[in-house]
Coordinates of C-alpha atoms and ligand atoms in Angstrom, one line a residue:
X1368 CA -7.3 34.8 94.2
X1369 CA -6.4 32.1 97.1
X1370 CA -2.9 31.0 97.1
X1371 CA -2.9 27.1 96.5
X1372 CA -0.6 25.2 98.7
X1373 CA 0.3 21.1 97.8
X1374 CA 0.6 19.0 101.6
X1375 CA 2.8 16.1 100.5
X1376 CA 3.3 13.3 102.7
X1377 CA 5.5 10.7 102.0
X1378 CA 6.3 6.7 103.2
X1379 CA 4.6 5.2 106.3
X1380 CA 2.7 8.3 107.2
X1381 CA -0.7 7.4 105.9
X1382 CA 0.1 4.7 109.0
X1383 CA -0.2 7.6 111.4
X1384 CA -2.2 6.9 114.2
X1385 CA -1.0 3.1 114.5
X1386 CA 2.7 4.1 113.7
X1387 CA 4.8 4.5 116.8
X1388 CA 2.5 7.4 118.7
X1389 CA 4.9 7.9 121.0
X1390 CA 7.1 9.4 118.1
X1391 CA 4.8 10.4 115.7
X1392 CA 1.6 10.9 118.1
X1393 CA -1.9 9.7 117.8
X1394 CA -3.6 11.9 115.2
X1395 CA -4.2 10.0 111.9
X1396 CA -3.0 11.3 108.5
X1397 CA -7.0 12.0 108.1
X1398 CA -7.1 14.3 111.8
X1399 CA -3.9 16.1 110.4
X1400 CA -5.3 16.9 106.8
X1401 CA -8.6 18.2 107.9
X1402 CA -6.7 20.8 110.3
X1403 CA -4.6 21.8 107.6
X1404 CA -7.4 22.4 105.0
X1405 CA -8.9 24.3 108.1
X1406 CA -5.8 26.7 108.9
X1407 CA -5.7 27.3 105.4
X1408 CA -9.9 28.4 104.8
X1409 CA -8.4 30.5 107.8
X1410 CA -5.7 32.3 105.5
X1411 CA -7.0 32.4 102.6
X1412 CA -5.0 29.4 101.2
X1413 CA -6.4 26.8 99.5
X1414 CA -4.8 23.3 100.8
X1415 CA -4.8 19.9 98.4
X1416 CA -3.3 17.0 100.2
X1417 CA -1.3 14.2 98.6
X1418 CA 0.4 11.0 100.3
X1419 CA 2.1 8.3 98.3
X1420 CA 4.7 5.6 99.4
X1421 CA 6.6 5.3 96.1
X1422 CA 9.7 8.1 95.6
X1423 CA 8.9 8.4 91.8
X1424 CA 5.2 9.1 92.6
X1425 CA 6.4 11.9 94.9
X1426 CA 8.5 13.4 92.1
X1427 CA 5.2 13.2 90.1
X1428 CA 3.7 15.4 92.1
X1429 CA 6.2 18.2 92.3
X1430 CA 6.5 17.9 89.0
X1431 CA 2.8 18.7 88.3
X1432 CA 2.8 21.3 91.1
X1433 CA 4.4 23.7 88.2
X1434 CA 1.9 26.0 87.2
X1435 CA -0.7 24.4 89.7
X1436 CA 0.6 25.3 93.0
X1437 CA 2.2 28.3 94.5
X1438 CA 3.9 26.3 96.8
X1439 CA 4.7 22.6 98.4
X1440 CA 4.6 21.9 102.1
X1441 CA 6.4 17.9 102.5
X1442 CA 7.1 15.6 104.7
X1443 CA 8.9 13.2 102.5
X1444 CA 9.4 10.7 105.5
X1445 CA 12.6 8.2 105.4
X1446 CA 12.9 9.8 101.8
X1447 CA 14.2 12.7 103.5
X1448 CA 17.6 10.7 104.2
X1449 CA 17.8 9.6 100.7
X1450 CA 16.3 11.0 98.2
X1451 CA 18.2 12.9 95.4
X1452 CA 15.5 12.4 92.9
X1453 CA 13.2 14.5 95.3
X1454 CA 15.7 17.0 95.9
X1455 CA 16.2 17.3 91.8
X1456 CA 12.3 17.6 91.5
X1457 CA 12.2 20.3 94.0
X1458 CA 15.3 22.4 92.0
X1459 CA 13.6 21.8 88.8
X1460 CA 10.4 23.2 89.3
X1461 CA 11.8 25.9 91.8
X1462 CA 8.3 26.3 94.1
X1463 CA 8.9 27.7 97.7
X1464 CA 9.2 24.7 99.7
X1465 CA 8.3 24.4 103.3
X1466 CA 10.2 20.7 104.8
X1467 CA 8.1 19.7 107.8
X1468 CA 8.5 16.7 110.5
X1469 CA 6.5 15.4 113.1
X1470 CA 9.7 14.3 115.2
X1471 CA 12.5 16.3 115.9
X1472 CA 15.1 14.0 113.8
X1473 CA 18.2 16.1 115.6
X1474 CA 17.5 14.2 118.5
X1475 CA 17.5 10.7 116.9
X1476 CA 19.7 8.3 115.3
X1477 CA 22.5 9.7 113.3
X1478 CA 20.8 8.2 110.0
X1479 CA 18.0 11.1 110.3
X1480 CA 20.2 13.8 111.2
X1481 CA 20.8 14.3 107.1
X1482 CA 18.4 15.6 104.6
X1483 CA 18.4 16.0 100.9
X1484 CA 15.4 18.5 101.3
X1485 CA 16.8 20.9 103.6
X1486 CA 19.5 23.2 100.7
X1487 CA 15.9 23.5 98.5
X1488 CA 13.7 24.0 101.1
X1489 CA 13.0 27.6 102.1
X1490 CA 12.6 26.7 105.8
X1491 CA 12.3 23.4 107.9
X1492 CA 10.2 23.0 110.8
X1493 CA 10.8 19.3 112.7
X1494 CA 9.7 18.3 116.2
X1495 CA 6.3 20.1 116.9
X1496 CA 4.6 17.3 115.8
X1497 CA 1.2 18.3 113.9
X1498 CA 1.1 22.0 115.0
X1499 CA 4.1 22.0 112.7
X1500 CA 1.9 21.5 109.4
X1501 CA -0.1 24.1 110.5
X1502 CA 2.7 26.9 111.5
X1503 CA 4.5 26.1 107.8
X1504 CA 1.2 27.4 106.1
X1505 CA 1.4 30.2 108.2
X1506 CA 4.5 31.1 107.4
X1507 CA 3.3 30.6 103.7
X1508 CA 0.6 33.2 104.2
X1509 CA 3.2 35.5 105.2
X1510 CA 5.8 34.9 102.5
X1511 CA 3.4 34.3 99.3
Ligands
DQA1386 C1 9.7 11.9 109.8 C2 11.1 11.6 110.3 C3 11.8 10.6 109.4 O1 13.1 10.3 109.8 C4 11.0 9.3 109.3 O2 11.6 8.4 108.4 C5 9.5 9.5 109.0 C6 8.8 10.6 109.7 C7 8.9 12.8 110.8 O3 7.9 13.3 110.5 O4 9.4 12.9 112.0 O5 8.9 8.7 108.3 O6 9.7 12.6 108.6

């Protein structure tokens, strides 16, 4: 059976494409998805995609990723900084987690250099913009 993999994506990047390209780049949310699904046909993965701008909602959809999903692949945005109700949700349900970021936030303000994701996450990828979606399912094919 194909491994089923959750793409999260959290605050302001359903604004990709508009949002600060020089950052973030000029692929929408839609563009990144759709190569995602793609790579994952590829693998043998199958790929649902989520994006929601409320924490909680977020949390909802770990939550429901028990027994659903063999594993979560997130950007959780500015939640990344703050968020220890997403880091709970990601202990409590214990999936293989796979933290991704368009930017490299080591290179930015001090305010993005912390992450509540990273001690659950099995590996974190930041800075390869959309290619790094793609190269955490890989790594998923490998590990699953
Ligand atoms: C981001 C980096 C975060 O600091 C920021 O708040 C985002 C996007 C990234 O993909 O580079 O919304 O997660």
């Amino acid at each position: 059976m194909a491994h089923r993999v959750l793409l999260l994506n959290g605050p302001n990047l359903n604004m990709l494409g508009i949002r600060e390209p020089a950052t973030y780049g000029s692929q929408t949310l839609a563009d990144i998805e759709k190569q995602v699904i793609d790579e994952g046909k590829s693998l043998g993965i199958e790929v649902t995609c989520k994006q929601s701008n409320i924490e909680g909602e977020l949390v909802t959809y770990i939550q429901q990723a028990l027994g659903n999903f063999d594993a979560i692949v997130i950007n959780p945005g500015a939640y990344t900084h703050t968020s220890v109700a997403i880091h709970d949700a990601f202990r409590a349900v214990g999936l293989p987690v796979i933290e991704v970021h368009l930017s490299n936030i080591y290179t930015r303000e001090a305010f993005r250099h912390h992450s509540y994701v990273s001690p659950v996450a099995m590996g974190v990828i930041c800075g390869l913009g959309a290619t790094g979606y793609r190269l955490a399912l890989r790594a998923l094919a490998e590990k699953l």
